Amino acid sequence: MPHHTEDIRLLEELDKKHFLHPTSSIQQQQDEGPAFIFKEGRGIYLEDVKGNIVIDGMSSLWNVNVGHGREELGEVAKAQMTKLAYTSSFATFSNEPAIRLSAKLAELAPGDLCATFFTSGGSEANDTAYKLARHYWILKGEPERKKIISRTKSYHGVSMGATSATGLKPFRDFTSSLAPDFFHVDHHDPVALRDLIEAEGPETIAAFITEPVQGAGGVHIAQANYFKEVKAICDMYGILFITDEVITGFGRTGKWFGIEHNGITPDMMCFAKGVTSGYAQLGGVMLSKELHDDFKKLSTGPLLHGYTYSGHAMACAVALKNIELIEKENLVENAKLKGGGLVEGLHWLQENKKMVSKVRGLGLMAAIELSDENLKKVQIPISSSIVNEAAKRGLICRSVTFDGQDTIVLAPPLIIKKEEIEKVVLLLHDAIDVVERKK
């Protein structure tokens, strides 16, 4: 049942007055209020307080992998919270869910990644990776190795280090002072990476960090041998290779982790989002056996890094159950199969809509790029107009306009069915139709 009109108006006014939204237009919030006030989710669908039902074509923030309203996860959370919601993991204190989850992650992760440092989310995971990389080189007697290299069009989060590593310039321009020793290199050019390393001096580079597929930057997929070439360059110069699997982990690309498409094992791997499907706040960094062994061998004092909620018992219990659901329901394979159907549908759009110039995707993360130069001359990006029209028709997707792009991205829950994929494509088709007629 929808809320009463008076209740909705009150919620909208309270939102305007008290809720400062992340990555949102403050002016738009004040002028128009919240776009949706969601009250319930079931499967791939969300319902707002007005009774509108929409397909969550972005898994909210690329993270609700097992879909909304999974009672099993609520039951596990309640059981763990009733027994032991939280206890510190500082000073070697531990709890069973954190122990079992770290062991399960070692089982699932590529190669010899074996030890996990837990955080509350992806930005913290990436900041942790930078700190661990720099501390590692201190322990190895090479403290001058402190520079971090990332790729253009990359997104690594909004904490200070993660913002500095992010290759999307508007995020860096948001603040007047960035963390030092972060560098960005062309996102698809291994030669550019080698040249930057040579220019800065290999002995000053701590690590290279990359998303296996660049998500928030527009779903950019590197050419076939890019990562093997980049890993070889890092190995040649003794530079740590870190993958940011915050978006691409836990089945999103049709494998458990995105880097597995390239047959590479990173030295460190960051994760968050899909580890709990958004039902609890959790992230982490995994270390290779070699790195873990070096930390154990070389460390002489406490690891002076940690978060209050590192190894949070309830969050770890939810993650274990979430992983169990992904395994039991074969959602990694479903992402591969349904992702193929989604890309096929987007190619059909490309054939029927002149403004769709490119289609790209891997698993259940996909994008269409728009090309109509006349439409790009308008004040509001065309992708934003299409996304707004799609929302009116019952589909949430996302516009990416950084670095001169005009792109629409999709990343629905991994439980999506064939007929729901078809519905997503048709809703997007109808939204494009409306924008074309306004042309």
Short mmCIF file of C-alpha atoms in Angstrom, two decimals:
data_model
loop_
_atom_site.label_atom_id
_atom_site.label_comp_id
_atom_site.label_asym_id
_atom_site.label_seq_id
_atom_site.Cartn_x
_atom_site.Cartn_y
_atom_site.Cartn_z
CA MET A 1 0.00 0.00 0.00
CA PRO A 2 1.31 3.49 -0.86
CA HIS A 3 1.88 5.95 1.96
CA HIS A 4 -0.64 8.72 2.56
CA THR A 5 0.07 11.92 0.61
CA GLU A 6 0.67 13.86 3.83
CA ASP A 7 3.25 11.32 4.99
CA ILE A 8 5.05 11.44 1.66
CA ARG A 9 5.18 15.24 1.71
CA LEU A 10 6.58 15.16 5.23
CA LEU A 11 9.27 12.65 4.23
CA GLU A 12 10.20 14.78 1.21
CA GLU A 13 10.54 17.91 3.33
CA LEU A 14 12.59 16.10 5.98
CA ASP A 15 14.83 14.73 3.25
CA LYS A 16 15.43 18.23 1.88
CA LYS A 17 16.14 19.62 5.32
CA HIS A 18 18.27 16.92 6.92
CA PHE A 19 19.62 14.34 4.43
CA LEU A 20 22.73 15.37 2.46
CA HIS A 21 22.91 12.81 -0.36
CA PRO A 22 26.19 11.46 -1.76
CA THR A 23 27.08 12.16 -5.41
CA SER A 24 23.84 14.08 -5.90
CA SER A 25 22.90 17.57 -6.99
CA ILE A 26 22.24 19.57 -3.83
CA GLN A 27 20.28 22.12 -5.84
CA GLN A 28 18.15 19.43 -7.46
CA GLN A 29 17.47 17.88 -4.06
CA GLN A 30 16.29 21.23 -2.71
CA ASP A 31 14.19 22.07 -5.77
CA GLU A 32 12.63 18.68 -6.47
CA GLY A 33 13.15 16.54 -3.38
CA PRO A 34 14.15 12.86 -3.52
CA ALA A 35 13.64 11.11 -6.88
CA PHE A 36 12.40 7.99 -5.08
CA ILE A 37 11.80 7.11 -1.44
CA PHE A 38 12.08 3.34 -1.54
CA LYS A 39 10.28 1.24 1.02
CA GLU A 40 10.57 -2.35 -0.21
CA GLY A 41 12.57 -4.56 -2.54
CA ARG A 42 11.80 -7.99 -4.01
CA GLY A 43 14.13 -9.73 -6.43
CA ILE A 44 15.15 -7.24 -9.14
CA TYR A 45 12.34 -4.82 -8.22
CA LEU A 46 12.08 -1.84 -5.87
CA GLU A 47 8.87 -0.15 -4.68
CA ASP A 48 8.65 3.43 -3.44
CA VAL A 49 6.28 5.07 -0.97
CA LYS A 50 4.02 6.21 -3.83
CA GLY A 51 3.51 2.64 -5.02
CA ASN A 52 5.78 2.93 -8.08
CA ILE A 53 7.59 -0.32 -8.92
CA VAL A 54 10.85 -0.17 -10.87
CA ILE A 55 13.50 -2.61 -12.06
CA ASP A 56 16.75 -2.03 -10.21
CA GLY A 57 18.90 -2.14 -13.33
CA MET A 58 22.01 -1.08 -11.37
CA SER A 59 21.74 -3.50 -8.44
CA SER A 60 21.52 -0.18 -6.56
CA LEU A 61 25.28 0.55 -6.52
CA TRP A 62 26.48 -2.50 -8.49
CA ASN A 63 26.15 -4.52 -5.30
CA VAL A 64 22.78 -6.25 -4.69
CA ASN A 65 23.97 -9.40 -6.44
CA VAL A 66 21.46 -11.84 -4.95
CA GLY A 67 18.55 -9.42 -5.31
CA HIS A 68 16.37 -7.61 -2.79
CA GLY A 69 14.28 -9.04 0.03
CA ARG A 70 16.28 -12.21 0.73
CA GLU A 71 14.83 -13.38 4.03
CA GLU A 72 17.70 -15.82 4.53
CA LEU A 73 20.12 -12.93 4.94
CA GLY A 74 17.84 -11.14 7.39
CA GLU A 75 17.51 -14.30 9.45
CA VAL A 76 21.26 -14.83 9.57
CA ALA A 77 21.81 -11.20 10.55
CA LYS A 78 19.23 -11.46 13.34
CA ALA A 79 20.68 -14.71 14.66
CA GLN A 80 24.22 -13.36 14.73
CA MET A 81 23.20 -10.00 16.21
CA THR A 82 21.27 -11.74 18.95
CA LYS A 83 24.26 -13.92 19.79
CA LEU A 84 27.16 -11.52 19.12
CA ALA A 85 26.65 -8.52 16.87
CA TYR A 86 30.13 -7.10 17.21
CA THR A 87 33.38 -7.35 19.05
CA SER A 88 36.72 -5.71 18.33
CA SER A 89 39.26 -7.58 16.22
CA PHE A 90 42.15 -5.43 17.46
CA ALA A 91 44.93 -7.01 19.57
CA THR A 92 44.26 -10.46 17.98
CA PHE A 93 40.68 -10.66 19.30
CA SER A 94 38.62 -12.71 16.88
CA ASN A 95 35.17 -14.14 16.17
CA GLU A 96 33.95 -17.22 14.34
CA PRO A 97 32.17 -15.56 11.35
CA ALA A 98 35.26 -13.48 10.50
CA ILE A 99 37.51 -16.54 10.73
CA ARG A 100 35.22 -18.69 8.58
CA LEU A 101 34.71 -15.91 6.02
CA SER A 102 38.46 -15.30 5.62
CA ALA A 103 38.91 -19.04 5.04
CA LYS A 104 36.07 -19.12 2.51
CA LEU A 105 37.51 -16.15 0.63
CA ALA A 106 40.88 -17.92 0.41
CA GLU A 107 39.03 -20.87 -1.14
CA LEU A 108 37.25 -18.69 -3.74
CA ALA A 109 39.97 -16.17 -4.63
CA PRO A 110 42.30 -16.65 -7.59
CA GLY A 111 45.76 -18.10 -7.15
CA ASP A 112 47.39 -17.98 -3.74
CA LEU A 113 45.47 -15.03 -2.25
CA CYS A 114 45.09 -16.32 1.27
CA ALA A 115 44.80 -13.67 4.01
CA THR A 116 42.17 -10.95 4.42
CA PHE A 117 42.17 -7.59 6.17
CA PHE A 118 38.53 -6.58 6.67
CA THR A 119 37.11 -3.07 6.23
CA SER A 120 33.63 -1.54 6.16
CA GLY A 121 33.52 -0.91 2.40
CA GLY A 122 35.32 -0.35 -0.88
CA SER A 123 36.92 3.05 -0.28
CA GLU A 124 38.41 1.78 2.97
CA ALA A 125 39.59 -1.36 1.20
CA ASN A 126 41.44 0.64 -1.43
CA ASP A 127 42.97 3.03 1.10
CA THR A 128 44.08 0.00 3.09
CA ALA A 129 45.76 -1.50 0.02
CA TYR A 130 47.78 1.69 -0.55
CA LYS A 131 48.89 1.80 3.07
CA LEU A 132 49.77 -1.89 3.16
CA ALA A 133 51.74 -1.55 -0.08
CA ARG A 134 53.75 1.36 1.28
CA HIS A 135 54.28 -0.35 4.63
CA TYR A 136 55.40 -3.48 2.81
CA TRP A 137 58.20 -1.55 1.11
CA ILE A 138 59.20 0.02 4.41
CA LEU A 139 59.54 -3.49 5.84
CA LYS A 140 61.55 -4.53 2.78
CA GLY A 141 64.00 -1.66 3.33
CA GLU A 142 62.78 0.39 0.33
CA PRO A 143 60.78 3.24 1.91
CA GLU A 144 61.22 5.41 -1.19
CA ARG A 145 58.75 3.09 -2.97
CA LYS A 146 55.59 5.04 -2.18
CA LYS A 147 54.02 6.10 -5.50
CA ILE A 148 50.73 4.55 -6.56
CA ILE A 149 49.78 4.36 -10.25
CA SER A 150 46.18 3.95 -11.43
CA ARG A 151 44.42 4.27 -14.77
CA THR A 152 42.43 7.07 -16.36
CA LYS A 153 38.66 6.45 -16.29
CA SER A 154 39.15 4.46 -13.07
CA TYR A 155 37.06 4.81 -9.92
CA HIS A 156 38.45 3.67 -6.57
CA GLY A 157 36.26 5.44 -4.03
CA VAL A 158 35.94 8.77 -2.23
CA SER A 159 38.15 8.56 0.86
CA MET A 160 41.25 10.72 0.51
CA GLY A 161 43.59 8.08 -0.89
CA ALA A 162 40.87 6.50 -3.04
CA THR A 163 39.88 9.91 -4.44
CA SER A 164 43.50 10.61 -5.29
CA ALA A 165 43.80 7.27 -7.08
CA THR A 166 40.56 7.73 -9.01
CA GLY A 167 41.21 8.51 -12.66
CA LEU A 168 38.02 10.52 -13.17
CA LYS A 169 39.12 14.14 -12.87
CA PRO A 170 35.84 15.64 -11.53
CA PHE A 171 36.16 13.52 -8.37
CA ARG A 172 39.67 14.84 -7.81
CA ASP A 173 38.61 18.42 -8.58
CA PHE A 174 35.99 18.19 -5.81
CA THR A 175 38.67 18.78 -3.19
CA SER A 176 41.35 21.47 -3.07
CA SER A 177 44.08 19.15 -1.81
CA LEU A 178 44.79 15.57 -2.84
CA ALA A 179 47.02 12.97 -1.25
CA PRO A 180 50.55 13.05 -2.70
CA ASP A 181 52.30 10.40 -4.81
CA PHE A 182 49.35 9.27 -6.94
CA PHE A 183 49.75 9.07 -10.72
CA HIS A 184 47.40 8.21 -13.59
CA VAL A 185 48.20 6.49 -16.86
CA ASP A 186 46.20 5.89 -20.05
CA HIS A 187 43.64 3.22 -19.21
CA HIS A 188 44.33 0.92 -22.19
CA ASP A 189 48.02 1.48 -22.94
CA PRO A 190 50.62 -0.77 -21.29
CA VAL A 191 53.44 1.12 -23.03
CA ALA A 192 52.30 4.32 -21.31
CA LEU A 193 52.58 2.52 -17.96
CA ARG A 194 56.11 1.39 -18.70
CA ASP A 195 57.08 4.90 -19.82
CA LEU A 196 55.66 6.45 -16.63
CA ILE A 197 57.51 3.93 -14.46
CA GLU A 198 60.76 4.72 -16.28
CA ALA A 199 60.16 8.48 -16.00
CA GLU A 200 59.41 8.40 -12.26
CA GLY A 201 61.98 5.72 -11.46
CA PRO A 202 60.95 2.11 -10.72
CA GLU A 203 62.60 2.36 -7.31
CA THR A 204 59.95 4.96 -6.31
CA ILE A 205 56.84 2.99 -7.36
CA ALA A 206 55.03 0.98 -4.69
CA ALA A 207 52.05 -0.39 -6.61
CA PHE A 208 49.79 -0.30 -9.64
CA ILE A 209 46.03 -0.59 -9.00
CA THR A 210 43.38 -1.43 -11.57
CA GLU A 211 39.76 -2.47 -11.92
CA PRO A 212 39.43 -5.62 -14.09
CA VAL A 213 36.52 -3.81 -15.76
CA GLN A 214 36.19 -0.09 -15.17
CA GLY A 215 32.70 0.25 -13.74
CA ALA A 216 31.73 3.76 -12.65
CA GLY A 217 33.97 5.15 -15.39
CA GLY A 218 31.68 3.70 -18.07
CA VAL A 219 32.13 -0.13 -18.18
CA HIS A 220 35.42 -0.12 -20.08
CA ILE A 221 36.89 -3.53 -20.90
CA ALA A 222 40.57 -3.76 -21.70
CA GLN A 223 41.82 -5.52 -24.84
CA ALA A 224 42.66 -9.20 -24.60
CA ASN A 225 46.33 -9.10 -23.52
CA TYR A 226 46.35 -5.80 -21.62
CA PHE A 227 46.47 -7.22 -18.11
CA LYS A 228 49.05 -9.87 -18.91
CA GLU A 229 51.29 -7.19 -20.38
CA VAL A 230 50.75 -4.89 -17.41
CA LYS A 231 51.40 -7.68 -14.90
CA ALA A 232 54.62 -8.55 -16.72
CA ILE A 233 55.71 -4.89 -16.54
CA CYS A 234 54.96 -4.77 -12.80
CA ASP A 235 56.88 -8.01 -12.24
CA MET A 236 59.84 -6.73 -14.27
CA TYR A 237 60.14 -3.63 -12.07
CA GLY A 238 59.17 -5.32 -8.79
CA ILE A 239 55.95 -3.29 -8.46
CA LEU A 240 52.97 -4.68 -6.55
CA PHE A 241 49.91 -5.42 -8.71
CA ILE A 242 46.59 -4.65 -6.98
CA THR A 243 43.13 -5.36 -8.37
CA ASP A 244 40.09 -3.38 -7.29
CA GLU A 245 37.28 -5.97 -7.42
CA VAL A 246 34.83 -3.83 -5.44
CA ILE A 247 32.38 -3.86 -8.38
CA THR A 248 33.62 -6.87 -10.34
CA GLY A 249 33.80 -9.37 -7.47
CA PHE A 250 31.39 -12.12 -6.45
CA GLY A 251 30.03 -13.10 -9.84
CA ARG A 252 29.32 -9.77 -11.50
CA THR A 253 31.42 -10.51 -14.63
CA GLY A 254 30.50 -14.19 -14.97
CA LYS A 255 33.42 -15.37 -12.85
CA TRP A 256 33.87 -15.08 -9.10
CA PHE A 257 36.39 -12.27 -9.65
CA GLY A 258 36.91 -10.19 -12.77
CA ILE A 259 40.67 -10.70 -13.02
CA GLU A 260 40.07 -14.43 -13.53
CA HIS A 261 39.12 -13.67 -17.14
CA ASN A 262 42.78 -12.79 -17.63
CA GLY A 263 44.39 -15.72 -15.81
CA ILE A 264 46.30 -13.45 -13.43
CA THR A 265 46.81 -13.54 -9.68
CA PRO A 266 47.31 -10.10 -8.11
CA ASP A 267 49.53 -9.41 -5.13
CA MET A 268 46.56 -7.77 -3.41
CA MET A 269 42.84 -7.80 -4.21
CA CYS A 270 40.30 -5.31 -2.85
CA PHE A 271 36.63 -6.28 -2.49
CA ALA A 272 33.34 -5.03 -1.01
CA LYS A 273 29.80 -4.57 -2.42
CA GLY A 274 28.81 -8.04 -3.68
CA VAL A 275 30.43 -9.85 -0.74
CA THR A 276 27.22 -9.16 1.22
CA SER A 277 25.00 -8.02 -1.68
CA GLY A 278 24.54 -4.78 0.24
CA TYR A 279 22.79 -6.41 3.19
CA ALA A 280 25.64 -5.36 5.52
CA GLN A 281 28.61 -3.02 5.23
CA LEU A 282 31.76 -5.02 4.54
CA GLY A 283 34.91 -4.85 2.44
CA GLY A 284 38.46 -6.06 2.59
CA VAL A 285 41.88 -6.59 1.06
CA MET A 286 43.32 -10.02 0.32
CA LEU A 287 47.07 -10.65 0.29
CA SER A 288 49.02 -13.25 -1.67
CA LYS A 289 50.83 -15.93 0.31
CA GLU A 290 54.18 -14.33 -0.50
CA LEU A 291 53.09 -10.94 0.81
CA HIS A 292 51.47 -12.45 3.88
CA ASP A 293 54.61 -14.46 4.62
CA ASP A 294 56.78 -11.35 4.24
CA PHE A 295 54.56 -9.39 6.60
CA LYS A 296 54.79 -12.19 9.17
CA LYS A 297 58.56 -12.51 8.76
CA LEU A 298 59.48 -8.83 8.67
CA SER A 299 57.01 -7.18 11.06
CA THR A 300 58.35 -6.45 14.54
CA GLY A 301 55.45 -4.49 16.06
CA PRO A 302 51.71 -4.05 15.73
CA LEU A 303 50.06 -3.43 12.34
CA LEU A 304 49.02 0.15 13.10
CA HIS A 305 46.05 0.20 10.75
CA GLY A 306 42.47 -0.85 11.40
CA TYR A 307 38.84 0.18 11.53
CA THR A 308 36.38 -0.11 14.37
CA TYR A 309 34.28 -2.51 12.32
CA SER A 310 37.07 -4.63 10.82
CA GLY A 311 35.86 -8.23 10.99
CA HIS A 312 32.36 -7.24 12.12
CA ALA A 313 30.73 -10.49 13.25
CA MET A 314 27.24 -9.83 11.91
CA ALA A 315 28.50 -8.50 8.55
CA CYS A 316 30.78 -11.52 8.14
CA ALA A 317 27.91 -13.91 8.95
CA VAL A 318 25.77 -12.21 6.29
CA ALA A 319 28.65 -12.46 3.80
CA LEU A 320 28.99 -16.19 4.40
CA LYS A 321 25.29 -16.75 3.79
CA ASN A 322 25.36 -14.47 0.74
CA ILE A 323 28.22 -16.49 -0.77
CA GLU A 324 26.29 -19.67 -0.01
CA LEU A 325 23.31 -18.31 -1.97
CA ILE A 326 25.52 -17.35 -4.92
CA GLU A 327 26.93 -20.88 -4.97
CA LYS A 328 23.64 -22.72 -4.41
CA GLU A 329 21.76 -20.73 -7.06
CA ASN A 330 24.63 -20.86 -9.58
CA LEU A 331 24.55 -17.08 -9.92
CA VAL A 332 28.06 -16.74 -11.33
CA GLU A 333 27.05 -18.85 -14.32
CA ASN A 334 23.73 -17.02 -14.53
CA ALA A 335 25.60 -13.72 -14.76
CA LYS A 336 27.60 -15.10 -17.66
CA LEU A 337 24.57 -16.43 -19.52
CA LYS A 338 22.16 -13.56 -18.86
CA GLY A 339 24.95 -11.07 -19.45
CA GLY A 340 25.31 -12.48 -22.94
CA GLY A 341 21.58 -11.96 -23.44
CA LEU A 342 21.81 -8.39 -22.16
CA VAL A 343 24.63 -7.50 -24.56
CA GLU A 344 22.70 -9.14 -27.41
CA GLY A 345 19.68 -7.00 -26.56
CA LEU A 346 21.80 -3.86 -26.46
CA HIS A 347 23.22 -4.71 -29.90
CA TRP A 348 19.61 -4.93 -31.10
CA LEU A 349 19.13 -1.41 -29.73
CA GLN A 350 22.24 -0.30 -31.59
CA GLU A 351 20.83 -1.68 -34.84
CA ASN A 352 17.53 0.13 -34.33
CA LYS A 353 18.64 3.39 -32.75
CA LYS A 354 21.10 5.64 -34.57
CA MET A 355 22.15 7.43 -31.40
CA VAL A 356 23.58 4.18 -29.94
CA SER A 357 27.11 4.00 -31.32
CA LYS A 358 28.82 1.37 -29.13
CA VAL A 359 27.86 -1.57 -26.94
CA ARG A 360 30.16 -3.22 -24.42
CA GLY A 361 29.71 -5.63 -21.55
CA LEU A 362 31.09 -8.51 -19.53
CA GLY A 363 28.76 -10.63 -17.44
CA LEU A 364 26.03 -8.49 -15.94
CA MET A 365 27.75 -5.15 -16.36
CA ALA A 366 27.12 -3.46 -19.69
CA ALA A 367 27.01 -0.07 -21.39
CA ILE A 368 25.75 1.71 -24.46
CA GLU A 369 27.59 4.77 -25.72
CA LEU A 370 25.67 7.54 -27.46
CA SER A 371 26.98 9.36 -30.50
CA ASP A 372 24.49 11.86 -31.95
CA GLU A 373 26.46 15.10 -32.15
CA ASN A 374 23.38 17.29 -32.50
CA LEU A 375 21.90 15.89 -29.33
CA LYS A 376 25.16 16.36 -27.47
CA LYS A 377 24.88 20.11 -28.01
CA VAL A 378 21.98 20.39 -25.57
CA GLN A 379 22.61 21.48 -22.00
CA ILE A 380 21.63 18.21 -20.34
CA PRO A 381 23.58 15.13 -21.57
CA ILE A 382 21.42 12.84 -23.69
CA SER A 383 22.26 9.86 -21.51
CA SER A 384 20.84 11.74 -18.49
CA SER A 385 17.63 12.47 -20.40
CA ILE A 386 17.28 8.81 -21.36
CA VAL A 387 17.96 7.66 -17.81
CA ASN A 388 15.26 10.03 -16.52
CA GLU A 389 12.76 8.74 -19.09
CA ALA A 390 13.67 5.14 -18.25
CA ALA A 391 13.00 5.80 -14.56
CA LYS A 392 9.53 7.14 -15.41
CA ARG A 393 8.83 3.89 -17.27
CA GLY A 394 10.11 1.59 -14.53
CA LEU A 395 13.85 1.09 -15.08
CA ILE A 396 16.75 2.41 -13.04
CA CYS A 397 19.98 2.73 -15.01
CA ARG A 398 22.85 5.18 -14.82
CA SER A 399 24.35 7.96 -16.92
CA VAL A 400 28.13 8.40 -17.20
CA THR A 401 29.29 11.70 -18.66
CA PHE A 402 32.88 11.93 -17.38
CA ASP A 403 35.75 12.59 -19.79
CA GLY A 404 33.51 13.54 -22.68
CA GLN A 405 31.52 10.32 -22.56
CA ASP A 406 27.76 10.08 -23.01
CA THR A 407 27.11 6.58 -21.77
CA ILE A 408 24.36 4.55 -20.10
CA VAL A 409 25.41 1.67 -17.85
CA LEU A 410 23.49 -1.33 -16.53
CA ALA A 411 24.30 -3.89 -13.84
CA PRO A 412 21.14 -5.74 -12.75
CA PRO A 413 21.07 -8.33 -9.93
CA LEU A 414 22.62 -11.69 -10.81
CA ILE A 415 19.26 -13.43 -10.27
CA ILE A 416 17.72 -11.75 -13.33
CA LYS A 417 15.75 -13.96 -15.74
CA LYS A 418 15.65 -14.01 -19.53
CA GLU A 419 12.24 -12.34 -19.75
CA GLU A 420 13.38 -9.64 -17.33
CA ILE A 421 16.44 -8.93 -19.49
CA GLU A 422 14.10 -8.49 -22.44
CA LYS A 423 11.96 -6.10 -20.39
CA VAL A 424 15.03 -4.04 -19.47
CA VAL A 425 15.99 -3.68 -23.12
CA LEU A 426 12.46 -2.73 -24.20
CA LEU A 427 12.15 -0.11 -21.46
CA LEU A 428 15.44 1.39 -22.53
CA HIS A 429 14.24 1.33 -26.15
CA ASP A 430 11.07 3.20 -25.17
CA ALA A 431 13.06 5.79 -23.21
CA ILE A 432 15.32 6.44 -26.21
CA ASP A 433 12.21 6.76 -28.39
CA VAL A 434 10.89 9.56 -26.21
CA VAL A 435 14.18 11.46 -26.29
CA GLU A 436 14.46 11.01 -30.07
CA ARG A 437 10.98 12.49 -30.56
CA LYS A 438 11.99 15.53 -28.51
CA LYS A 439 14.89 16.06 -30.88
#
